[in-house]
Amino acid sequence: MTPLDQVRLNIGDTDSEEYYLDDTVITFLLTENGNSVLDTSIAALEAIINQIALQPSRWKIGDASETRASVDQLGNRLQELINKRNAQKYTAIPIILNTDRKNWDDLDKIFD
């Protein structure tokens, strides 16, 4: 799966008949985010939210109608992606130190 496909999967923009974002936009965002799929997914979802926020969420003309995704739902997905990115960046690695020191007086000498 290409990075572009991974971004589309993360943001839910998988309907090839009617993508929210063109491939060129996602490719640009990948370049801007150092090819990080997760960071690009966040940026792409923010762009989609901005698009939807500026359009009506429902319209009807005669028998034809369309309902778009809620900005609230997309905002929740955006927060999930941000939380996932933050969890990857700040994962603590436990370190066990064994020392035969009885005290730390030698370190005090550094600051005197």
Phi, psi and omega in degrees: 000130182285160176304322178299316178295322179296319178297313180302319179295316180299322185265354178079016180265070189247002179278098186297342177287331184208074177293147171288318182243137175292157176303323182296325178292314180294320177299317177299314180295324175299315179298316181295333183254026176060033181063021175281116182297318183292314178296322178292322177300319179296312180297319180293318179294324175298319179295319179294317179300318178298318178300311184292323181297333181268359180243153175296146182278344180209138175219156179212128175230108183063235180272348182270138177208162179212140175236128181260165179298149179283140177297326179298316179297317179291325176298321177296318179295321178300315180296323176299318179293320178296317178298320179296317178297314181296323178295324179289324183285327190245034177283123181279142177250119181291139179232132178251123179252131175247128180220153179259013181292143175261333176206175184244028182299328181296331177287329177299328181297331180297324186266359179275000000 
